[in-house]
Short mmCIF file of C-alpha atoms in Angstrom, two decimals:
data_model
loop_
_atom_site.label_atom_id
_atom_site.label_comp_id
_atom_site.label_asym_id
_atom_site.label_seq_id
_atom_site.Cartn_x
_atom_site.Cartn_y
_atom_site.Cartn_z
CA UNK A 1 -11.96 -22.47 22.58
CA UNK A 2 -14.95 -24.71 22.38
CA UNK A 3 -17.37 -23.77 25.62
CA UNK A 4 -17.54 -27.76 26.34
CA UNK A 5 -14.05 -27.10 27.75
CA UNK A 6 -16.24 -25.51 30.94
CA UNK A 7 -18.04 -28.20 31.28
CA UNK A 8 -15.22 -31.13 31.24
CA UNK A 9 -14.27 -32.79 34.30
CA UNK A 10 -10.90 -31.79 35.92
CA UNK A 11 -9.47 -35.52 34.82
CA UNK A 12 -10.54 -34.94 31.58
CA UNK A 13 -9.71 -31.55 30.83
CA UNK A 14 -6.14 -32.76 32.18
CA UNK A 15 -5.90 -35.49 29.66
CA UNK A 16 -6.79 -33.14 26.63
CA UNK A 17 -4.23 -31.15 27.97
CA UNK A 18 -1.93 -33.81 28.15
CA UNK A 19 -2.64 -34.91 24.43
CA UNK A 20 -2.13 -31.10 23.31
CA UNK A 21 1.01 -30.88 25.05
CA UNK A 22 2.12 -34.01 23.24
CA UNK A 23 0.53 -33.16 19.82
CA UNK A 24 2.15 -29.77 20.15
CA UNK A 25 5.66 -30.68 20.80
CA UNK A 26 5.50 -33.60 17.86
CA UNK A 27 4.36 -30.55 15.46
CA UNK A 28 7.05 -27.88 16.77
CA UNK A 29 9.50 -31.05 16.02
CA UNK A 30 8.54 -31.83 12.90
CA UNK A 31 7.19 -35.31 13.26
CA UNK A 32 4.17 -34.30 12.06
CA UNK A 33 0.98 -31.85 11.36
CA UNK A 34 -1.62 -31.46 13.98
CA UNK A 35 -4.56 -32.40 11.56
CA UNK A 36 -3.06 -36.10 11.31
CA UNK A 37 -1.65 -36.80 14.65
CA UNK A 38 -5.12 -35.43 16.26
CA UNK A 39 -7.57 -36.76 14.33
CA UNK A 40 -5.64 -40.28 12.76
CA UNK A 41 -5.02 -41.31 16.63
CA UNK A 42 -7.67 -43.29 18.04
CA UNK A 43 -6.56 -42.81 21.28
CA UNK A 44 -7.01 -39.38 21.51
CA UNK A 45 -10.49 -38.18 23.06
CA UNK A 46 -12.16 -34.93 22.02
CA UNK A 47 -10.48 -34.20 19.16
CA UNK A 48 -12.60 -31.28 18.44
CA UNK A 49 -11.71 -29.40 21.45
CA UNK A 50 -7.66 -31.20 21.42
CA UNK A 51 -7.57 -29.79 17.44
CA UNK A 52 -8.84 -26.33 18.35
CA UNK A 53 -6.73 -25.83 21.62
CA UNK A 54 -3.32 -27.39 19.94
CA UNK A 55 -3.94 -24.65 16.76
CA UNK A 56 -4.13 -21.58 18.94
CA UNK A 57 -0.99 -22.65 21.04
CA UNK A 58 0.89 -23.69 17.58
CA UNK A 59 -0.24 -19.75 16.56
CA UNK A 60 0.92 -17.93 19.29
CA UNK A 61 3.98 -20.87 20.26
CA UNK A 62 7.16 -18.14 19.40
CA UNK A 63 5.26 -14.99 21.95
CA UNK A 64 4.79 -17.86 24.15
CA UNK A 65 8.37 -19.00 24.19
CA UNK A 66 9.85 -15.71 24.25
CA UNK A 67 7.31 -15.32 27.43
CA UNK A 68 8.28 -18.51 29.11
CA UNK A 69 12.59 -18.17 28.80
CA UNK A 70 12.17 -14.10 29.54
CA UNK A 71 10.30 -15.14 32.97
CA UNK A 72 13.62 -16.85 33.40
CA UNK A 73 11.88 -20.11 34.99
CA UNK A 74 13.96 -22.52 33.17
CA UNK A 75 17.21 -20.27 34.95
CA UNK A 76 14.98 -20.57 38.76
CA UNK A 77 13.99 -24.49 38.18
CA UNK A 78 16.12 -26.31 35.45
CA UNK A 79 13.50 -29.44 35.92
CA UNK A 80 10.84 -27.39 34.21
CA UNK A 81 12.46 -27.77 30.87
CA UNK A 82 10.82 -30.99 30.56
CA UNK A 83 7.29 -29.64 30.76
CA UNK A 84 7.93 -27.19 28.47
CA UNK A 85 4.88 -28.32 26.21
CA UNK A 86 2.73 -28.09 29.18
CA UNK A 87 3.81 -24.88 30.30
CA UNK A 88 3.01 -23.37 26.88
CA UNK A 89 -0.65 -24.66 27.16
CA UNK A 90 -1.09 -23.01 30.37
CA UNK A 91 0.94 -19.49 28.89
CA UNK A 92 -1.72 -19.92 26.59
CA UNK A 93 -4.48 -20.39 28.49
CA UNK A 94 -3.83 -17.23 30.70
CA UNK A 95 -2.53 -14.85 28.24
CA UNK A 96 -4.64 -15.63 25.22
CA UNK A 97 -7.30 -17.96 25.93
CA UNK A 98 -11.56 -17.51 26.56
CA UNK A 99 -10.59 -16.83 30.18
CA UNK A 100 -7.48 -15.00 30.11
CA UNK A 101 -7.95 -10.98 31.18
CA UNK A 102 -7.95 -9.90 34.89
CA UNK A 103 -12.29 -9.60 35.12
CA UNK A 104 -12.34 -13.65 33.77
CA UNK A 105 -8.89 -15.11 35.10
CA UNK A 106 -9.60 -15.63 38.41
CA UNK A 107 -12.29 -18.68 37.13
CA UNK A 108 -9.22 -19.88 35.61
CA UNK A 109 -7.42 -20.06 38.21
CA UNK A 110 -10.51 -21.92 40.14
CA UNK A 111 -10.73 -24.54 37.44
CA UNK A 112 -6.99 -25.82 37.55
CA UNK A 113 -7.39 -25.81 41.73
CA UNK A 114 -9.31 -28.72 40.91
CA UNK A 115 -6.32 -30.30 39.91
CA UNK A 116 -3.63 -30.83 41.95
CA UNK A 117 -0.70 -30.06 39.67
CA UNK A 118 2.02 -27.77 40.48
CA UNK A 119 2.21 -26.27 37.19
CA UNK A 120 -1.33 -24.75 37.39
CA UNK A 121 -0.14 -22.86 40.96
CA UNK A 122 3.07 -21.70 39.16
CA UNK A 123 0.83 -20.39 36.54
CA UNK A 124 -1.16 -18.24 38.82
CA UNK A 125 2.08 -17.33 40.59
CA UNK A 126 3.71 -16.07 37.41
CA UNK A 127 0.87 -14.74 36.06
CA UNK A 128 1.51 -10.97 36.35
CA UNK A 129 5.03 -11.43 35.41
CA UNK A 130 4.29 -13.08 31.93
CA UNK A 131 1.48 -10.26 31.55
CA UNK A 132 4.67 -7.73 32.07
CA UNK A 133 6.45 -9.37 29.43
CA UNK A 134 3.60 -9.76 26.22
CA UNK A 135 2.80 -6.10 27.13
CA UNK A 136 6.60 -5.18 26.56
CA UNK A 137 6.86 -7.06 23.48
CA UNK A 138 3.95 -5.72 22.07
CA UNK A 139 5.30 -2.38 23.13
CA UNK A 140 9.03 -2.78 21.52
CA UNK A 141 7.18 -4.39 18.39
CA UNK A 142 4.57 -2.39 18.17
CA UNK A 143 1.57 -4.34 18.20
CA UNK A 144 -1.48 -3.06 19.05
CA UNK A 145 -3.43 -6.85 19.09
CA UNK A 146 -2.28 -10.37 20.06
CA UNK A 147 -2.62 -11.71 16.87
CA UNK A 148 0.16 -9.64 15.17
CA UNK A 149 2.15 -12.32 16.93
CA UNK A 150 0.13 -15.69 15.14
CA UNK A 151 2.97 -17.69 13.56
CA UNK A 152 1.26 -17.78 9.93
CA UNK A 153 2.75 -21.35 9.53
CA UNK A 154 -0.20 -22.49 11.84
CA UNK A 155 -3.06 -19.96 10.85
CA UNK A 156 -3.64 -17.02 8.25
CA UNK A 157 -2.46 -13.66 10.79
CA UNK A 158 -4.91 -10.83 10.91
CA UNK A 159 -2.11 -8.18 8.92
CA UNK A 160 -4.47 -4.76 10.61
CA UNK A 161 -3.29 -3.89 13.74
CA UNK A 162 -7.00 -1.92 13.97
CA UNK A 163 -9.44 -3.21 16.42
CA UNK A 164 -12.10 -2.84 12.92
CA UNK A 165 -11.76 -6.13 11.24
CA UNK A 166 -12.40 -4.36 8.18
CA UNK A 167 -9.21 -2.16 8.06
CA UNK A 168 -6.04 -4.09 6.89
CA UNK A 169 -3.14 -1.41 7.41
CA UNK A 170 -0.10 -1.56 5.95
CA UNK A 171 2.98 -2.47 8.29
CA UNK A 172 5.42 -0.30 8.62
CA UNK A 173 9.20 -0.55 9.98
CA UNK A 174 11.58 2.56 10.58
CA UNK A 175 14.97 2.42 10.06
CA UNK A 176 16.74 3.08 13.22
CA UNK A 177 19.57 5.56 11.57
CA UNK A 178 21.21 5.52 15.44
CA UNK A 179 22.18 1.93 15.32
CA UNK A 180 22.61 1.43 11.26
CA UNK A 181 21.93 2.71 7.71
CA UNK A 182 19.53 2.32 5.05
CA UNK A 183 21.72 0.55 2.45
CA UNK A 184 22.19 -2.17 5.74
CA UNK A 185 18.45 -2.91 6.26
CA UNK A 186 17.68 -2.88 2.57
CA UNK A 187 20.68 -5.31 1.92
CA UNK A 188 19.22 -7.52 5.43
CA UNK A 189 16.17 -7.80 3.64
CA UNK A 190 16.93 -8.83 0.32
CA UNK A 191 19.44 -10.98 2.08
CA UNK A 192 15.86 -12.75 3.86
CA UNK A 193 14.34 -12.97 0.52
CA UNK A 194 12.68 -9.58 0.30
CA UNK A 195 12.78 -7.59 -3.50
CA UNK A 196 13.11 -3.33 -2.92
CA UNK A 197 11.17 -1.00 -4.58
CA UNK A 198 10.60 2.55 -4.36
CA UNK A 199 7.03 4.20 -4.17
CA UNK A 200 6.67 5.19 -7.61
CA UNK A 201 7.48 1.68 -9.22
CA UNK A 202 5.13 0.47 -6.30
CA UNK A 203 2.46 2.74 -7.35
CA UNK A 204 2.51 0.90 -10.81
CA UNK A 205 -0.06 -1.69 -10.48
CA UNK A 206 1.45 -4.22 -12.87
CA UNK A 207 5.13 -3.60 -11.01
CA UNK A 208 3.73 -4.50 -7.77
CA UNK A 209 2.33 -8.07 -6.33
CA UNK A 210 1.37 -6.95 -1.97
CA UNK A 211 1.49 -11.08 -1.64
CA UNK A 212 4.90 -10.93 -2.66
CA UNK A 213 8.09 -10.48 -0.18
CA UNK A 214 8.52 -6.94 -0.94
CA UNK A 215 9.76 -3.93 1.07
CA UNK A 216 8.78 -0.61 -0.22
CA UNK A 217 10.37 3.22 0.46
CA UNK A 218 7.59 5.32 2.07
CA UNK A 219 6.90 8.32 -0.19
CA UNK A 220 6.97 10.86 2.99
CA UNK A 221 9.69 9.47 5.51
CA UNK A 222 12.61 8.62 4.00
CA UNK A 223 13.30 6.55 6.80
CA UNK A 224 10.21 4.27 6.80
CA UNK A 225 9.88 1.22 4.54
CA UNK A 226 6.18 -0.61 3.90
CA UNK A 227 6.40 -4.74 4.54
CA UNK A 228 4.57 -6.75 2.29
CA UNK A 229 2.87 -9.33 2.64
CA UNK A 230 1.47 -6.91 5.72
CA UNK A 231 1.19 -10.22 7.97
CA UNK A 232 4.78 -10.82 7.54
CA UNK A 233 6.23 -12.48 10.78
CA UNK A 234 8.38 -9.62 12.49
CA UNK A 235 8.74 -11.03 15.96
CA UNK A 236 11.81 -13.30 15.35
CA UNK A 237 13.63 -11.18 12.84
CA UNK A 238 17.27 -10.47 13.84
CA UNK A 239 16.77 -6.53 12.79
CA UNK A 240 13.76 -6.45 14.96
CA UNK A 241 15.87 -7.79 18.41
CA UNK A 242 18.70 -5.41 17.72
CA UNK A 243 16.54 -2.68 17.24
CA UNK A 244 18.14 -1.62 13.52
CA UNK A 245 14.49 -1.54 12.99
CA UNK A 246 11.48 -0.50 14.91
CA UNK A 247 7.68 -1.32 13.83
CA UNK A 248 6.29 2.02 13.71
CA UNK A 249 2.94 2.66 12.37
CA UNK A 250 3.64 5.42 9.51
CA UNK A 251 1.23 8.35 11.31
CA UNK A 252 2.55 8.23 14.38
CA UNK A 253 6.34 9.14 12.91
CA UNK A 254 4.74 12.02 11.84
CA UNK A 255 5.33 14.38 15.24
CA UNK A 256 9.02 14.17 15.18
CA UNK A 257 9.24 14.33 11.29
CA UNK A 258 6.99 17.01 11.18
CA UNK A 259 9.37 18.85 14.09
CA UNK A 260 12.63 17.88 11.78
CA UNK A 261 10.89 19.76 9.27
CA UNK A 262 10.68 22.99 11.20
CA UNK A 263 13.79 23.02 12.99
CA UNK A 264 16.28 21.00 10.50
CA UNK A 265 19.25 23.12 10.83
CA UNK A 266 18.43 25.83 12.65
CA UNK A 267 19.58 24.42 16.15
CA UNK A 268 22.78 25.14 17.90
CA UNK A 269 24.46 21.80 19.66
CA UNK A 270 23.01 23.36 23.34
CA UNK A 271 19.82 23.60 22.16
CA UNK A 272 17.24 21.07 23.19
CA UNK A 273 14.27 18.71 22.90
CA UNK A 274 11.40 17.86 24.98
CA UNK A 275 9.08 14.54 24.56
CA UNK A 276 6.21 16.07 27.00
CA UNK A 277 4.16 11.91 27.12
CA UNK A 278 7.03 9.83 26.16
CA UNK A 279 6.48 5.93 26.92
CA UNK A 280 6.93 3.98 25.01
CA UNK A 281 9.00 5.67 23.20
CA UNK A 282 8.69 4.95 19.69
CA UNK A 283 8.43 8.81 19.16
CA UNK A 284 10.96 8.89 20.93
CA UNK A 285 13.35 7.67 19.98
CA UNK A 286 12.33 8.52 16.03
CA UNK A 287 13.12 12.33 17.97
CA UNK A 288 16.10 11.06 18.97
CA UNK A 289 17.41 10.20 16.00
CA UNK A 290 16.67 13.17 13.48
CA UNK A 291 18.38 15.34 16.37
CA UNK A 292 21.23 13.37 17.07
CA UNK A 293 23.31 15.83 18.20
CA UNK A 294 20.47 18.01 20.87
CA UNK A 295 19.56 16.71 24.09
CA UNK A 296 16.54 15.25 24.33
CA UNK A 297 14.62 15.47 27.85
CA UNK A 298 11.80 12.55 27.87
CA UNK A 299 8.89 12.53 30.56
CA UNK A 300 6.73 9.90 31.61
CA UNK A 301 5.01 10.00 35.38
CA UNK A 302 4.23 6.26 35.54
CA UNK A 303 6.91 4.22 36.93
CA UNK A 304 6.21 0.99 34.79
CA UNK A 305 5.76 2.82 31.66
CA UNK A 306 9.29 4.84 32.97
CA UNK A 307 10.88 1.82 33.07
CA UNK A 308 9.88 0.59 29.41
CA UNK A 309 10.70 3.94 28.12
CA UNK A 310 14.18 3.89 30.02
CA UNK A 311 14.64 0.33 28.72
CA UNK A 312 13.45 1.01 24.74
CA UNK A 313 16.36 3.89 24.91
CA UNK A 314 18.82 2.21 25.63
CA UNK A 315 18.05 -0.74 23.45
CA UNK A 316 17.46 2.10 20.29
CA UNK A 317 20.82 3.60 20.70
CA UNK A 318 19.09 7.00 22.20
CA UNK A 319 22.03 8.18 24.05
CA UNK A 320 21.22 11.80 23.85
CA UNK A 321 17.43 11.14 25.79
CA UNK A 322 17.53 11.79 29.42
CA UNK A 323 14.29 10.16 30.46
CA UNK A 324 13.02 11.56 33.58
CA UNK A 325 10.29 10.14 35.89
CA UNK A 326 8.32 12.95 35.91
CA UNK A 327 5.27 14.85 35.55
CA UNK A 328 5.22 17.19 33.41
CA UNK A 329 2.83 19.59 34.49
CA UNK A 330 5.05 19.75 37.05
CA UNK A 331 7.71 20.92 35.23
CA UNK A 332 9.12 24.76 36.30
CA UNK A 333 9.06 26.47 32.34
CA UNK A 334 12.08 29.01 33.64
CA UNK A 335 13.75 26.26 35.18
CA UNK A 336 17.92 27.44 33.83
CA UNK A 337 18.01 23.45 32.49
CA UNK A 338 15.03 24.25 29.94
CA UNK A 339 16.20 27.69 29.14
CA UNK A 340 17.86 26.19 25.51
CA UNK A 341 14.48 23.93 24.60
CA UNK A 342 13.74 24.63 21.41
CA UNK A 343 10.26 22.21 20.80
CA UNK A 344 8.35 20.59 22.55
CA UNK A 345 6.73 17.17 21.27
CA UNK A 346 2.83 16.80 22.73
CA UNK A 347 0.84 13.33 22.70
CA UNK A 348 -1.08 13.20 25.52
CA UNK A 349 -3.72 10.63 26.38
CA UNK A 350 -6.40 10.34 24.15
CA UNK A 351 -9.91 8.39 23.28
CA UNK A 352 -7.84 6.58 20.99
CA UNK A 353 -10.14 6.48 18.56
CA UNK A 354 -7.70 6.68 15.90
CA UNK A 355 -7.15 2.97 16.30
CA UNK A 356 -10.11 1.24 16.58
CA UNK A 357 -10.49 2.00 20.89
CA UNK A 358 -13.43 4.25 22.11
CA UNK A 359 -15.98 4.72 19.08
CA UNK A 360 -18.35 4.88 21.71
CA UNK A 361 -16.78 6.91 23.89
CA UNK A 362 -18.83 8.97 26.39
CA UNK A 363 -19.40 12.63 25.42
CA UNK A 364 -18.46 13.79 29.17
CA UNK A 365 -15.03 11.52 28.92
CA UNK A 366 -14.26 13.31 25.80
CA UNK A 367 -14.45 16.81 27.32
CA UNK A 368 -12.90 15.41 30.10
CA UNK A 369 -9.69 13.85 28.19
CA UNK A 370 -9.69 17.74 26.62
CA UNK A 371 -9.48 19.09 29.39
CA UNK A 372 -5.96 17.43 30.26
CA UNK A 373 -5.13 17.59 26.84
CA UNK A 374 -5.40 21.74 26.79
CA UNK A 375 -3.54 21.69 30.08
CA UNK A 376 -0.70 20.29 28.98
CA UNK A 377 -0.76 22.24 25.34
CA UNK A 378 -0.79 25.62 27.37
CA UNK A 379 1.94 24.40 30.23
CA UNK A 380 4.25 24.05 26.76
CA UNK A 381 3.71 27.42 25.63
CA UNK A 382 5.02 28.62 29.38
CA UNK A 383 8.78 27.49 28.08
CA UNK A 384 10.62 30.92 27.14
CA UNK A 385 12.46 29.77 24.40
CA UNK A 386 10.44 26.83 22.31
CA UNK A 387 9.46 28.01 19.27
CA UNK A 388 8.08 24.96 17.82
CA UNK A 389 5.31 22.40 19.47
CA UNK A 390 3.68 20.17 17.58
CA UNK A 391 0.47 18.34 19.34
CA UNK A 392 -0.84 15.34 18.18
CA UNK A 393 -3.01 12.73 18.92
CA UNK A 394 -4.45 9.35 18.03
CA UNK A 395 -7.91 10.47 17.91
CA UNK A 396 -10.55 11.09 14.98
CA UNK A 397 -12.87 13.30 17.47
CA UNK A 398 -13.10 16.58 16.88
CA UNK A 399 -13.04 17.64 20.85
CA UNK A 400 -9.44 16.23 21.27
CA UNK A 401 -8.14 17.34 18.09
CA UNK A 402 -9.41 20.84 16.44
CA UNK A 403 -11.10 22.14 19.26
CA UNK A 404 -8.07 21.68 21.54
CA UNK A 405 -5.90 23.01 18.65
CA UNK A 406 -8.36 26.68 18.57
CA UNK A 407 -8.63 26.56 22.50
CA UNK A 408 -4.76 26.43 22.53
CA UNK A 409 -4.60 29.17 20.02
CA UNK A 410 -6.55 31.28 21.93
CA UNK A 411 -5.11 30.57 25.12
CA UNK A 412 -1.25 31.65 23.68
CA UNK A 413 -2.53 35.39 23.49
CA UNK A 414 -1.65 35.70 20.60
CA UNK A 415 2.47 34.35 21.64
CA UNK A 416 1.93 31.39 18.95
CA UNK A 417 0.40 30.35 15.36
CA UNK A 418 -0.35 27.70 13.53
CA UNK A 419 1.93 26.57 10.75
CA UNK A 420 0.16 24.93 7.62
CA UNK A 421 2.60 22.00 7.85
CA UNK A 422 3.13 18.95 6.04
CA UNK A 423 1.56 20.81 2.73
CA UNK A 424 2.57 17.33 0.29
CA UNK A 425 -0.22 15.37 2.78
CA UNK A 426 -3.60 15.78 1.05
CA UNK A 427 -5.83 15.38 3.64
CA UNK A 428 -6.21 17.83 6.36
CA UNK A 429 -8.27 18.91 9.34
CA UNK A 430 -12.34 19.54 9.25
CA UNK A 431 -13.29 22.05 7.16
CA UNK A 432 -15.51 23.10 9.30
CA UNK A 433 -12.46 24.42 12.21
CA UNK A 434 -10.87 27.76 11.50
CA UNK A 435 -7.57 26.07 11.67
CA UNK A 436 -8.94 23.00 9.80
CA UNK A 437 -6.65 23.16 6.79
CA UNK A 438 -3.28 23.81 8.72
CA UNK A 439 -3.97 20.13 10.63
CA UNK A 440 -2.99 16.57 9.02
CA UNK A 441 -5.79 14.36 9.61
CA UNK A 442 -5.40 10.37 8.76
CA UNK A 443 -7.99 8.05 8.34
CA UNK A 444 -7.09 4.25 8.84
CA UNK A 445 -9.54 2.94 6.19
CA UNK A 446 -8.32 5.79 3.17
CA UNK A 447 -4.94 5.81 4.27
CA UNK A 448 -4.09 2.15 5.56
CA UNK A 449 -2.40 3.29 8.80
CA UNK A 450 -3.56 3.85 12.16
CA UNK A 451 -5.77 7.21 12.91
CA UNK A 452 -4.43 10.76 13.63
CA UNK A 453 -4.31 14.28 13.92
CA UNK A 454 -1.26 16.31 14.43
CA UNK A 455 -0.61 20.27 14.28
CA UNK A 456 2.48 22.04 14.51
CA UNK A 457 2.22 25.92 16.76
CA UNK A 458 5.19 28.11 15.99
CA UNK A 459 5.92 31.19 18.50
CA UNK A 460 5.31 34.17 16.21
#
């Protein structure tokens, strides 16, 4: 937004509001676009800033809808639904605007008291609960950036989901094989005006158009389908809400694959599964459906992120995940419950580097993340009976990855190894590790999905 905004007088700032509620609801009608009504109305004052704030609520209008009926304030105070418009604006302002964030809110919040209009104290008042709510949805979607959610009617979407500008990844959706079938989504698709291809007719430049509405069979998870154009607008899609499919960024499906691969049928139906880090449980439940038939015990210490986790389970289908609120370092190995757990599925917190976060991280918060993330490597080889752990992460350093991966090695005495898995994925760990070529290493900007490492230890 344009910084003039800060120094507008409350009346005025009111007004432009009032014109973008008003231009904004004529738009979402159809009466109109918001280049003509703004700027062929000679009543309307500062149409700069009026234009610039009635785009960005016109981009972000369906989040902010879901936001505003999931806060259930038309259900508390029916006489709201005719502010809607206005409500938007101020959804806008909190969530995605210059001063929305918990270090710049508060002068947000100082700026409406200047006005005496009960909205603005609602807005404060609700505040928190509509953050809740755009962190869930970019959970169950996810989205790792507001503007996967920019309605591309209004404004060309950013398709990477990396904080780098530079990186456009490829999005990805998983078939959720617990709640329907291939043939179903592929049929769904078409049905919304989407052509199928597989990878190899893909692969053929000539066969293939990415600005086309195309869905395309991953060549390494049979379950996984590429969505082109990669800004295509998931957050209102039927499949989507009924959680037939997930958005799931390719590497991180790799962990539970990678564990199918291992273990595919080898397990007895008392055998079990354990998800060590589990919200928000898109590994999860990816876990819970290549093992539909083991128990699957799911951790997560944080009761917010146990409740999202809890939620996304029972919204997937997962009916063999017993999430427990939890931490798992606190977990007794020889506990008679765990005596039948077979793997163990590690992805601790990281830099997350992998994805655009921490490229500057410090070198003493690095060693200090490794430290945890050996912790909780050596706490899985305690179980008596796993035999297969894979540990991942969605890092690019070498401290959280490799090194933890030799330091874990080491620490098994010799109990575990490292399996070269994954051997059809060309690009592996640092050369330069001793277990460097028995790791799968991604790299956002060669491979067009989000940043990773993951290794698989097998008990000897």
């Amino acid at each position: 937004m344009p910084k003039e905004k800060n120094r507008m007088s409350p009346g005025q700032l009111f007004k432009v509001y009032r014109q973008v509620e008003r231009i904004t609801q004529q738009c979402l009608a159809g009466k109109g676009n918001i280049q003509t009504l703004t700027f062929n109305n000679s009543a309307i004052i500062q149409k700069g800033m009026t234009f610039a704030l009635g785009i960005e609520v016109l981009k972000y209008h369906n989040i902010i809808d879901t936001i505003i009926n999931r806060s259930g304030l038309f259900k508390k105070k029916p006489s709201l639904k005719k502010d809607h418009g206005m409500l938007r604006i101020i959804v806008y302002e909190a969530l995605f605007g210059e001063k929305s964030g918990d270090d710049t809110i508060q002068e947000l919040w100082k700026r409406y008291e200047k006005i005496n209009y009960e909205l603005f104290k609602l807005g404060k008042l609700e505040y928190k609960n509509w953050k809740t709510i755009l962190h869930n949805e970019k959970t169950r979607l996810g989205y790792t950036d507001n503007e996967s959610f920019v309605d591309s009617k209004y404004a060309k979407s950013k398709t990477h989901q990396h904080d780098n500008p530079e990186i456009d990844l490829i999005r990805y959706v998983r078939i959720n094989t617990l709640k329907t079938t291939k043939q179903n989504v592929i049929r769904k698709f078409q049905e919304l005006g989407y052509s199928y291809m597989n990878y190899s007719d893909a692969s053929e430049r000539d066969a293939f158009n990415p600005q086309n509405k195309t869905i395309v069979e991953d060549n390494h998870l049979p379950d996984l389908l590429a969505l082109y154009p990669s800004n295509s607008h998931l957050h209102d899609m039927e499949m989507i809400k009924s959680y037939e499919i997930i958005a799931h960024d390719k590497s991180s499906c790799f962990p539970p694959f990678l564990i199918y691969k291992e273990l595919s049928g080898k397990l007895g139906k008392s055998d079990c599964l354990i998800d060590a880090c589990s919200a928000p449980g898109n590994k999860t439940s990816y876990l819970a459906a290549l093992f539909s038939k083991n128990k699957i015990y799911a951790f997560e210490r944080d009761t917010a992120r146990f409740e999202t986790l809890s939620n996304r389970m029972m919204l997937s289908g997962a009916k063999n995940v017993e999430c427990k609120l939890e931490d798992f370092l606190k977990t007794d190995p020889n506990d008679p419950k765990f005596k039948n757990v077979k793997a163990i599925m590690l992805d601790p917190s990281c830099s997350g580097s992998g994805i655009g976060h921490g490229s500057s991280i410090q070198k003493d918060r690095l060693l200090r993340l490794q430290q945890v993330q050996l912790k909780l490597l050596t706490h899985c080889f305690k179980f008596p009976n796993v035999q297969v752990i894979s540990y991942s992460t969605c890092s690019v350093c070498e401290e959280e990855n490799e090194k933890v991966t030799e330091m874990g090695l080491e620490a098994s005495n010799g109990a575990f190894e490292v399996v070269h898995t994954f051997p059809e994925w060309p690009h592996r760990g640092l050369e330069s590790s001793p277990v460097g070529e028995h790791c799968v290493r991604v790299d956002p900007k060669r491979d067009r999905t989000n940043g990773f490492f993951v290794v698989c230890f097998r008990r000897k």
